[in-house]
Amino acid sequence: MDAYDVILQKRDTRAYAATPLPEDAVRRILQAGRMAGSAKALEPVRAVAIRDGAQLAAFAACGNFTPHVPGAALAVALVLVPEEGMPLGEFAQWRGPFDAGRAAQNMMLAAWELGIASCPFTVHKGDAARAVLGLPPGHIVINAVAFGYADPAARDPMRGQRPRMALESYVHWERW
Amino acid sequence: MDAYDVILQKRDTRAYAATPLPEDAVRRILQAGRMAGSAKALEPVRAVAIRDGAQLAAFAACGNFTPHVPGAALAVALVLVPEEGMPLGEFAQWRGPFDAGRAAQNMMLAAWELGIASCPFTVHKGDAARAVLGLPPGHIVINAVAFGYADPAARDPMRGQRPRMALESYVHWERW
């Protein structure tokens, strides 16, 4: 499937079937994240891949808007390893989340090409998440992604046509 | 070209030929960014597309590591419209850059499928960038992407094999 078609058709989807993901699909999703570029090639992003039901529920409890996460087939926590010598606040603003967004998008597009739906979620309770995931000191997790086959009983989630703002509103030429 | 192949092959590339991009390629790149999802579908990302040489140079001067930007065929500033009621620091950490990373990755993959190289850059001097781009009050720009056909005289930039950490180092299962 052409990359452009996957990009246009991908919709964030929050209702998943109970079907597990094939092992090679999970590997492909993680490979896609790994291959995303990063600022100065510092590779600050790591993935914690969660499929265990109890662990999914515990991790879901670290976010404020995560009712879809315990029923996901896979959640990937995008763990950030801050840049040495850069204050954490600066890293969290300037570097980490942008690179995490690049990796997340790669993962979600690779999944969508295999017919697997996904939706990112924010991990609001950083300390709780560090404990649930057993992160080393200084490592942080702000964003994660839930994956699963779309629930066929949910309202046509793979074909949802959530409107976007018009291209003319999205783009400014040369200056605002 | 399959999305997964584009994802695996895409390399951040900083040396561009002087060739301009076809109009429909520019449009496709911007469409790809527009179609990226966003937290709560708030669509906080906007694009300022810059092709004018003087404007490219002025915008490049707003970043600390941008020698490749004045020679790009196109730069896209990822402007963020902060969420109402959310303190700017929180928005910049929790929301904006992650969604900007998703949009940037979509744009770069759509470009790569057309044989167009790209590389993101950080916009360190926010106030200068606001002036150069004429942004409305409260709008911010942290990240941008440069695009262009790879310079054939540069060392094989489209086929660069920058190593990534091994998948086994990138991924942890269930917990760190």
mmCIF file of C-alpha atoms in Angstrom:
data_model
loop_
_atom_site.group_PDB
_atom_site.id
_atom_site.type_symbol
_atom_site.label_atom_id
_atom_site.label_comp_id
_atom_site.label_asym_id
_atom_site.label_seq_id
_atom_site.Cartn_x
_atom_site.Cartn_y
_atom_site.Cartn_z
ATOM 1 C CA MET A 1 0.000 0.000 0.000
ATOM 2 C CA ASP A 2 1.488 3.362 -1.016
ATOM 3 C CA ALA A 3 2.822 5.374 1.889
ATOM 4 C CA TYR A 4 0.757 8.395 0.855
ATOM 5 C CA ASP A 5 -2.470 6.361 0.911
ATOM 6 C CA VAL A 6 -1.643 5.006 4.373
ATOM 7 C CA ILE A 7 -0.911 8.566 5.562
ATOM 8 C CA LEU A 8 -4.214 9.898 4.197
ATOM 9 C CA GLN A 9 -6.347 7.009 5.417
ATOM 10 C CA LYS A 10 -4.952 6.496 8.918
ATOM 11 C CA ARG A 11 -7.419 7.443 11.613
ATOM 12 C CA ASP A 12 -6.826 7.356 15.346
ATOM 13 C CA THR A 13 -9.080 4.577 16.613
ATOM 14 C CA ARG A 14 -9.957 3.751 20.228
ATOM 15 C CA ALA A 15 -12.126 0.596 20.031
ATOM 16 C CA TYR A 16 -10.251 -2.677 19.623
ATOM 17 C CA ALA A 17 -11.206 -6.301 19.067
ATOM 18 C CA ALA A 18 -9.923 -8.881 21.549
ATOM 19 C CA THR A 19 -7.817 -10.493 18.772
ATOM 20 C CA PRO A 20 -4.082 -10.521 19.590
ATOM 21 C CA LEU A 21 -1.590 -9.149 17.060
ATOM 22 C CA PRO A 22 0.645 -11.554 15.137
ATOM 23 C CA GLU A 23 4.190 -11.638 16.454
ATOM 24 C CA ASP A 24 5.642 -10.330 13.189
ATOM 25 C CA ALA A 25 3.205 -7.402 13.175
ATOM 26 C CA VAL A 26 4.385 -6.373 16.637
ATOM 27 C CA ARG A 27 7.978 -6.630 15.500
ATOM 28 C CA ARG A 28 7.239 -4.564 12.404
ATOM 29 C CA ILE A 29 5.565 -1.835 14.461
ATOM 30 C CA LEU A 30 8.577 -1.646 16.780
ATOM 31 C CA GLN A 31 11.041 -1.665 13.866
ATOM 32 C CA ALA A 32 9.182 1.257 12.333
ATOM 33 C CA GLY A 33 9.571 3.232 15.546
ATOM 34 C CA ARG A 34 13.226 2.355 15.820
ATOM 35 C CA MET A 35 13.922 3.621 12.301
ATOM 36 C CA ALA A 36 12.547 7.120 12.934
ATOM 37 C CA GLY A 37 15.251 9.778 12.873
ATOM 38 C CA SER A 38 16.112 11.883 15.910
ATOM 39 C CA ALA A 39 17.710 15.244 16.596
ATOM 40 C CA LYS A 40 21.500 14.981 16.294
ATOM 41 C CA ALA A 41 20.952 11.206 15.921
ATOM 42 C CA LEU A 42 20.880 11.008 19.716
ATOM 43 C CA GLU A 43 18.154 8.341 19.651
ATOM 44 C CA PRO A 44 16.478 9.479 22.880
ATOM 45 C CA VAL A 45 13.416 7.258 22.362
ATOM 46 C CA ARG A 46 12.987 3.716 23.672
ATOM 47 C CA ALA A 47 9.927 1.475 23.549
ATOM 48 C CA VAL A 48 8.378 -0.539 26.328
ATOM 49 C CA ALA A 49 5.986 -2.953 24.615
ATOM 50 C CA ILE A 50 3.132 -4.112 26.851
ATOM 51 C CA ARG A 51 0.755 -6.978 26.047
ATOM 52 C CA ASP A 52 0.096 -8.449 29.483
ATOM 53 C CA GLY A 53 -3.438 -7.578 30.628
ATOM 54 C CA ALA A 54 -2.529 -6.629 34.202
ATOM 55 C CA GLN A 55 0.386 -4.506 33.020
ATOM 56 C CA LEU A 56 -1.826 -2.808 30.401
ATOM 57 C CA ALA A 57 -4.333 -1.930 33.120
ATOM 58 C CA ALA A 58 -1.638 -0.632 35.475
ATOM 59 C CA PHE A 59 -0.076 1.487 32.728
ATOM 60 C CA ALA A 60 -3.483 2.779 31.593
ATOM 61 C CA ALA A 61 -4.038 4.075 35.125
ATOM 62 C CA CYS A 62 -1.070 6.455 34.584
ATOM 63 C CA GLY A 63 -3.035 8.525 32.058
ATOM 64 C CA ASN A 64 -6.193 10.609 32.442
ATOM 65 C CA PHE A 65 -7.900 9.645 29.161
ATOM 66 C CA THR A 66 -7.154 5.958 28.712
ATOM 67 C CA PRO A 67 -10.387 3.912 28.813
ATOM 68 C CA HIS A 68 -9.338 2.286 25.519
ATOM 69 C CA VAL A 69 -5.945 1.131 26.744
ATOM 70 C CA PRO A 70 -6.754 -1.937 28.898
ATOM 71 C CA GLY A 71 -8.563 -3.483 25.909
ATOM 72 C CA ALA A 72 -5.709 -2.829 23.479
ATOM 73 C CA ALA A 73 -3.697 -5.765 22.101
ATOM 74 C CA LEU A 74 -0.479 -3.781 22.588
ATOM 75 C CA ALA A 75 0.578 -0.532 24.198
ATOM 76 C CA VAL A 76 3.941 1.013 23.473
ATOM 77 C CA ALA A 77 5.334 3.452 26.024
ATOM 78 C CA LEU A 78 7.678 5.940 24.368
ATOM 79 C CA VAL A 79 10.364 6.258 27.011
ATOM 80 C CA LEU A 80 12.710 9.228 26.714
ATOM 81 C CA VAL A 81 16.343 9.157 27.744
ATOM 82 C CA PRO A 82 17.113 12.865 28.313
ATOM 83 C CA GLU A 83 20.116 14.451 26.650
ATOM 84 C CA GLU A 84 23.106 14.680 28.933
ATOM 85 C CA GLY A 85 23.702 18.175 30.240
ATOM 86 C CA MET A 86 20.338 19.493 29.066
ATOM 87 C CA PRO A 87 17.879 20.528 31.794
ATOM 88 C CA LEU A 88 14.904 18.160 31.841
ATOM 89 C CA GLY A 89 12.333 20.885 31.179
ATOM 90 C CA GLU A 90 14.256 22.030 28.134
ATOM 91 C CA PHE A 91 14.648 18.475 26.853
ATOM 92 C CA ALA A 92 10.954 17.799 27.365
ATOM 93 C CA GLN A 93 10.065 20.928 25.403
ATOM 94 C CA TRP A 94 12.685 20.972 22.665
ATOM 95 C CA ARG A 95 13.621 17.449 21.861
ATOM 96 C CA GLY A 96 12.002 14.416 23.367
ATOM 97 C CA PRO A 97 8.326 14.692 22.488
ATOM 98 C CA PHE A 98 8.987 15.751 18.882
ATOM 99 C CA ASP A 99 11.191 12.698 18.333
ATOM 100 C CA ALA A 100 8.635 10.549 20.191
ATOM 101 C CA GLY A 101 5.966 11.892 17.818
ATOM 102 C CA ARG A 102 8.062 10.908 14.818
ATOM 103 C CA ALA A 103 8.545 7.372 16.181
ATOM 104 C CA ALA A 104 4.869 7.052 17.136
ATOM 105 C CA GLN A 105 3.729 8.098 13.664
ATOM 106 C CA ASN A 106 6.061 5.556 12.037
ATOM 107 C CA MET A 107 4.645 2.830 14.301
ATOM 108 C CA MET A 108 1.041 3.794 13.627
ATOM 109 C CA LEU A 109 1.506 3.949 9.848
ATOM 110 C CA ALA A 110 3.273 0.576 9.788
ATOM 111 C CA ALA A 111 0.383 -0.833 11.842
ATOM 112 C CA TRP A 112 -2.309 0.713 9.649
ATOM 113 C CA GLU A 113 -0.737 -0.833 6.538
ATOM 114 C CA LEU A 114 -1.330 -4.203 8.246
ATOM 115 C CA GLY A 115 -4.941 -3.297 9.081
ATOM 116 C CA ILE A 116 -4.096 -2.555 12.713
ATOM 117 C CA ALA A 117 -5.640 0.525 14.334
ATOM 118 C CA SER A 118 -4.046 2.704 17.000
ATOM 119 C CA CYS A 119 -4.347 5.839 19.082
ATOM 120 C CA PRO A 120 -1.750 7.768 21.096
ATOM 121 C CA PHE A 121 -2.395 8.714 24.696
ATOM 122 C CA THR A 122 -0.728 11.008 27.177
ATOM 123 C CA VAL A 123 0.872 9.613 30.348
ATOM 124 C CA HIS A 124 -0.027 12.342 32.832
ATOM 125 C CA LYS A 125 1.220 10.588 35.987
ATOM 126 C CA GLY A 126 4.921 10.353 35.291
ATOM 127 C CA ASP A 127 5.981 9.036 38.690
ATOM 128 C CA ALA A 128 3.371 6.279 38.649
ATOM 129 C CA ALA A 129 4.419 5.317 35.128
ATOM 130 C CA ARG A 130 8.082 5.177 36.130
ATOM 131 C CA ALA A 131 7.140 2.727 38.893
ATOM 132 C CA VAL A 132 4.848 0.598 36.688
ATOM 133 C CA LEU A 133 7.479 0.356 33.963
ATOM 134 C CA GLY A 134 10.473 0.128 36.301
ATOM 135 C CA LEU A 135 12.303 2.942 34.516
ATOM 136 C CA PRO A 136 15.884 3.863 35.454
ATOM 137 C CA PRO A 137 16.300 7.226 37.228
ATOM 138 C CA GLY A 138 16.027 10.191 34.874
ATOM 139 C CA HIS A 139 14.084 8.329 32.195
ATOM 140 C CA ILE A 140 10.656 9.779 31.480
ATOM 141 C CA VAL A 141 7.522 8.772 29.651
ATOM 142 C CA ILE A 142 5.089 11.386 28.364
ATOM 143 C CA ASN A 143 3.467 9.663 25.394
ATOM 144 C CA ALA A 144 2.358 6.171 24.485
ATOM 145 C CA VAL A 145 0.338 4.456 21.773
ATOM 146 C CA ALA A 146 -2.362 1.778 21.990
ATOM 147 C CA PHE A 147 -2.704 -0.739 19.121
ATOM 148 C CA GLY A 148 -5.285 -3.352 18.173
ATOM 149 C CA TYR A 149 -7.507 -4.576 15.380
ATOM 150 C CA ALA A 150 -10.458 -2.223 15.207
ATOM 151 C CA ASP A 151 -13.543 -3.576 16.939
ATOM 152 C CA PRO A 152 -15.945 -4.477 14.100
ATOM 153 C CA ALA A 153 -18.882 -3.782 16.442
ATOM 154 C CA ALA A 154 -17.726 -0.189 16.947
ATOM 155 C CA ARG A 155 -19.088 2.325 14.467
ATOM 156 C CA ASP A 156 -16.967 1.826 11.356
ATOM 157 C CA PRO A 157 -13.812 2.983 13.110
ATOM 158 C CA MET A 158 -11.384 2.143 10.295
ATOM 159 C CA ARG A 159 -13.384 4.212 7.850
ATOM 160 C CA GLY A 160 -14.109 7.153 10.099
ATOM 161 C CA GLN A 161 -13.938 10.406 8.197
ATOM 162 C CA ARG A 162 -13.020 12.805 10.943
ATOM 163 C CA PRO A 163 -12.882 16.115 9.166
ATOM 164 C CA ARG A 164 -9.653 18.069 9.223
ATOM 165 C CA MET A 165 -9.374 21.790 8.794
ATOM 166 C CA ALA A 166 -9.106 22.776 5.132
ATOM 167 C CA LEU A 167 -5.648 22.807 3.563
ATOM 168 C CA GLU A 168 -6.085 26.541 3.024
ATOM 169 C CA SER A 169 -6.462 27.025 6.789
ATOM 170 C CA TYR A 170 -3.601 24.647 7.610
ATOM 171 C CA VAL A 171 -1.030 26.228 5.318
ATOM 172 C CA HIS A 172 0.302 29.775 5.199
ATOM 173 C CA TRP A 173 2.707 30.777 2.419
ATOM 174 C CA GLU A 174 6.020 32.459 3.260
ATOM 175 C CA ARG A 175 4.536 34.169 6.365
ATOM 176 C CA TRP A 176 1.425 33.937 8.491
ATOM 177 C CA MET B 1 6.041 2.227 -2.622
ATOM 178 C CA ASP B 2 4.915 0.333 0.485
ATOM 179 C CA ALA B 3 4.654 2.500 3.578
ATOM 180 C CA TYR B 4 6.881 0.130 5.545
ATOM 181 C CA ASP B 5 9.655 0.386 2.930
ATOM 182 C CA VAL B 6 9.459 4.189 2.977
ATOM 183 C CA ILE B 7 9.620 4.115 6.794
ATOM 184 C CA LEU B 8 12.676 1.852 6.807
ATOM 185 C CA GLN B 9 14.546 3.647 4.037
ATOM 186 C CA LYS B 10 13.937 7.285 4.990
ATOM 187 C CA ARG B 11 17.118 9.008 6.141
ATOM 188 C CA ASP B 12 17.403 12.572 7.382
ATOM 189 C CA THR B 13 19.393 14.355 4.697
ATOM 190 C CA ARG B 14 20.935 17.832 4.872
ATOM 191 C CA ALA B 15 22.475 18.450 1.412
ATOM 192 C CA TYR B 16 20.032 19.549 -1.286
ATOM 193 C CA ALA B 17 20.219 20.171 -5.027
ATOM 194 C CA ALA B 18 19.147 23.595 -6.297
ATOM 195 C CA THR B 19 16.219 21.968 -8.169
ATOM 196 C CA PRO B 20 12.832 23.335 -7.063
ATOM 197 C CA LEU B 21 10.075 20.926 -6.013
ATOM 198 C CA PRO B 22 7.093 20.385 -8.321
ATOM 199 C CA GLU B 23 3.989 22.217 -7.141
ATOM 200 C CA ASP B 24 2.038 18.983 -6.638
ATOM 201 C CA ALA B 25 4.848 17.514 -4.517
ATOM 202 C CA VAL B 26 4.711 20.531 -2.201
ATOM 203 C CA ARG B 27 0.956 20.172 -1.953
ATOM 204 C CA ARG B 28 1.258 16.451 -1.205
ATOM 205 C CA ILE B 29 3.791 17.088 1.559
ATOM 206 C CA LEU B 30 1.485 19.642 3.181
ATOM 207 C CA GLN B 31 -1.563 17.373 2.819
ATOM 208 C CA ALA B 32 0.340 14.610 4.585
ATOM 209 C CA GLY B 33 1.048 16.921 7.504
ATOM 210 C CA ARG B 34 -2.527 18.091 7.645
ATOM 211 C CA MET B 35 -3.820 14.507 7.863
ATOM 212 C CA ALA B 36 -1.775 13.614 10.961
ATOM 213 C CA GLY B 37 -3.927 13.046 14.012
ATOM 214 C CA SER B 38 -3.704 15.222 17.112
ATOM 215 C CA ALA B 39 -4.523 14.918 20.798
ATOM 216 C CA LYS B 40 -8.273 15.374 21.353
ATOM 217 C CA ALA B 41 -8.435 16.281 17.629
ATOM 218 C CA LEU B 42 -7.533 19.825 18.635
ATOM 219 C CA GLU B 43 -5.373 20.277 15.520
ATOM 220 C CA PRO B 44 -2.823 22.560 17.197
ATOM 221 C CA VAL B 45 -0.378 22.373 14.279
ATOM 222 C CA ARG B 46 -0.245 24.784 11.349
ATOM 223 C CA ALA B 47 2.300 24.970 8.518
ATOM 224 C CA VAL B 48 4.116 27.987 7.185
ATOM 225 C CA ALA B 49 5.603 26.877 3.862
ATOM 226 C CA ILE B 50 8.670 28.886 2.830
ATOM 227 C CA ARG B 51 10.296 28.790 -0.611
ATOM 228 C CA ASP B 52 11.484 32.371 -1.025
ATOM 229 C CA GLY B 53 15.285 32.529 -0.694
ATOM 230 C CA ALA B 54 15.424 35.623 1.509
ATOM 231 C CA GLN B 55 12.692 34.260 3.795
ATOM 232 C CA LEU B 56 14.471 30.870 3.990
ATOM 233 C CA ALA B 57 17.666 32.637 5.068
ATOM 234 C CA ALA B 58 15.840 34.780 7.636
ATOM 235 C CA PHE B 59 14.045 31.759 9.090
ATOM 236 C CA ALA B 60 17.242 29.682 9.112
ATOM 237 C CA ALA B 61 18.836 32.385 11.299
ATOM 238 C CA CYS B 62 16.263 31.510 14.013
ATOM 239 C CA GLY B 63 17.895 28.134 14.643
ATOM 240 C CA ASN B 64 21.340 27.214 15.931
ATOM 241 C CA PHE B 65 22.044 24.274 13.606
ATOM 242 C CA THR B 66 20.607 25.297 10.254
ATOM 243 C CA PRO B 67 23.392 25.596 7.655
ATOM 244 C CA HIS B 68 21.371 23.324 5.356
ATOM 245 C CA VAL B 69 18.195 25.419 5.487
ATOM 246 C CA PRO B 70 18.979 28.370 3.165
ATOM 247 C CA GLY B 71 19.755 25.880 0.368
ATOM 248 C CA ALA B 72 16.558 23.883 0.858
ATOM 249 C CA ALA B 73 13.830 23.999 -1.790
ATOM 250 C CA LEU B 74 11.194 24.265 0.926
ATOM 251 C CA ALA B 75 11.085 24.753 4.680
ATOM 252 C CA VAL B 76 7.939 24.085 6.658
ATOM 253 C CA ALA B 77 7.606 25.793 10.034
ATOM 254 C CA LEU B 78 5.376 23.749 12.344
ATOM 255 C CA VAL B 79 3.487 26.503 14.111
ATOM 256 C CA LEU B 80 1.643 25.554 17.285
ATOM 257 C CA VAL B 81 -1.599 27.127 18.423
ATOM 258 C CA PRO B 82 -1.591 26.454 22.167
ATOM 259 C CA GLU B 83 -4.594 24.844 23.825
ATOM 260 C CA GLU B 84 -6.894 27.362 25.449
ATOM 261 C CA GLY B 85 -6.583 27.388 29.229
ATOM 262 C CA MET B 86 -3.408 25.284 29.273
ATOM 263 C CA PRO B 87 -0.239 27.039 30.509
ATOM 264 C CA LEU B 88 2.221 27.436 27.647
ATOM 265 C CA GLY B 89 4.985 25.429 29.328
ATOM 266 C CA GLU B 90 2.634 22.531 29.876
ATOM 267 C CA PHE B 91 1.361 22.691 26.301
ATOM 268 C CA ALA B 92 4.906 22.792 24.969
ATOM 269 C CA GLN B 93 5.809 19.724 27.018
ATOM 270 C CA TRP B 94 2.657 17.627 26.808
ATOM 271 C CA ARG B 95 1.004 18.315 23.535
ATOM 272 C CA GLY B 96 2.408 20.498 20.840
ATOM 273 C CA PRO B 97 5.778 18.976 19.967
ATOM 274 C CA PHE B 98 4.448 15.396 19.944
ATOM 275 C CA ASP B 99 1.710 16.352 17.479
ATOM 276 C CA ALA B 100 4.240 18.402 15.493
ATOM 277 C CA GLY B 101 6.464 15.308 15.345
ATOM 278 C CA ARG B 102 3.574 13.258 13.980
ATOM 279 C CA ALA B 103 2.863 15.859 11.280
ATOM 280 C CA ALA B 104 6.550 16.238 10.432
ATOM 281 C CA GLN B 105 6.986 12.492 10.019
ATOM 282 C CA ASN B 106 3.963 12.298 7.714
ATOM 283 C CA MET B 107 5.396 15.125 5.597
ATOM 284 C CA MET B 108 8.862 13.557 5.421
ATOM 285 C CA LEU B 109 7.555 10.109 4.470
ATOM 286 C CA ALA B 110 5.288 11.547 1.760
ATOM 287 C CA ALA B 111 8.310 13.469 0.449
ATOM 288 C CA TRP B 112 10.625 10.451 0.537
ATOM 289 C CA GLU B 113 8.142 8.412 -1.492
ATOM 290 C CA LEU B 114 8.552 11.086 -4.196
ATOM 291 C CA GLY B 115 12.355 10.945 -3.943
ATOM 292 C CA ILE B 116 12.527 14.161 -1.913
ATOM 293 C CA ALA B 117 14.886 14.289 1.067
ATOM 294 C CA SER B 118 14.343 16.215 4.291
ATOM 295 C CA CYS B 119 15.631 16.938 7.763
ATOM 296 C CA PRO B 120 13.947 18.536 10.770
ATOM 297 C CA PHE B 121 15.560 21.409 12.620
ATOM 298 C CA THR B 122 14.928 23.136 15.914
ATOM 299 C CA VAL B 123 13.917 26.803 16.009
ATOM 300 C CA HIS B 124 15.812 27.970 19.088
ATOM 301 C CA LYS B 125 15.070 31.683 18.777
ATOM 302 C CA GLY B 126 11.317 31.738 19.220
ATOM 303 C CA ASP B 127 10.899 35.516 19.334
ATOM 304 C CA ALA B 128 12.942 36.034 16.175
ATOM 305 C CA ALA B 129 10.939 33.304 14.421
ATOM 306 C CA ARG B 130 7.644 34.886 15.471
ATOM 307 C CA ALA B 131 8.795 38.144 13.877
ATOM 308 C CA VAL B 132 10.119 36.520 10.683
ATOM 309 C CA LEU B 133 6.914 34.518 10.218
ATOM 310 C CA GLY B 134 4.569 37.258 11.445
ATOM 311 C CA LEU B 135 2.851 34.904 13.893
ATOM 312 C CA PRO B 136 -0.201 36.029 15.880
ATOM 313 C CA PRO B 137 0.366 36.528 19.635
ATOM 314 C CA GLY B 138 0.575 33.255 21.552
ATOM 315 C CA HIS B 139 1.490 31.133 18.531
ATOM 316 C CA ILE B 140 4.838 29.399 18.846
ATOM 317 C CA VAL B 141 7.250 27.565 16.588
ATOM 318 C CA ILE B 142 9.699 25.035 18.009
ATOM 319 C CA ASN B 143 10.260 22.654 15.106
ATOM 320 C CA ALA B 144 10.539 22.902 11.350
ATOM 321 C CA VAL B 145 11.554 20.681 8.440
ATOM 322 C CA ALA B 146 13.754 21.411 5.408
ATOM 323 C CA PHE B 147 13.004 19.619 2.105
ATOM 324 C CA GLY B 148 14.818 19.274 -1.192
ATOM 325 C CA TYR B 149 16.090 16.775 -3.733
ATOM 326 C CA ALA B 150 19.275 15.287 -2.322
ATOM 327 C CA ASP B 151 22.418 16.858 -3.743
ATOM 328 C CA PRO B 152 23.912 14.179 -6.042
ATOM 329 C CA ALA B 153 27.383 15.610 -5.350
ATOM 330 C CA ALA B 154 27.001 14.984 -1.629
ATOM 331 C CA ARG B 155 28.146 11.613 -0.396
ATOM 332 C CA ASP B 156 25.320 9.252 -1.342
ATOM 333 C CA PRO B 157 22.879 10.997 0.980
ATOM 334 C CA MET B 158 19.761 9.078 -0.118
ATOM 335 C CA ARG B 159 21.439 5.764 0.565
ATOM 336 C CA GLY B 160 23.123 6.679 3.831
ATOM 337 C CA GLN B 161 23.068 3.795 6.249
ATOM 338 C CA ARG B 162 23.193 5.591 9.541
ATOM 339 C CA PRO B 163 23.196 2.794 12.062
ATOM 340 C CA ARG B 164 20.429 2.654 14.627
ATOM 341 C CA MET B 165 20.652 0.951 17.982
ATOM 342 C CA ALA B 166 19.703 -2.714 17.785
ATOM 343 C CA LEU B 167 16.033 -3.603 18.128
ATOM 344 C CA GLU B 168 16.934 -5.505 21.287
ATOM 345 C CA SER B 169 18.258 -2.274 22.826
ATOM 346 C CA TYR B 170 15.322 -0.216 21.574
ATOM 347 C CA VAL B 171 12.578 -2.469 22.923
ATOM 348 C CA HIS B 172 11.853 -3.622 26.448
ATOM 349 C CA TRP B 173 9.058 -6.132 27.046
ATOM 350 C CA GLU B 174 6.362 -5.410 29.636
ATOM 351 C CA ARG B 175 8.784 -3.430 31.843
ATOM 352 C CA TRP B 176 12.212 -1.886 31.554
#
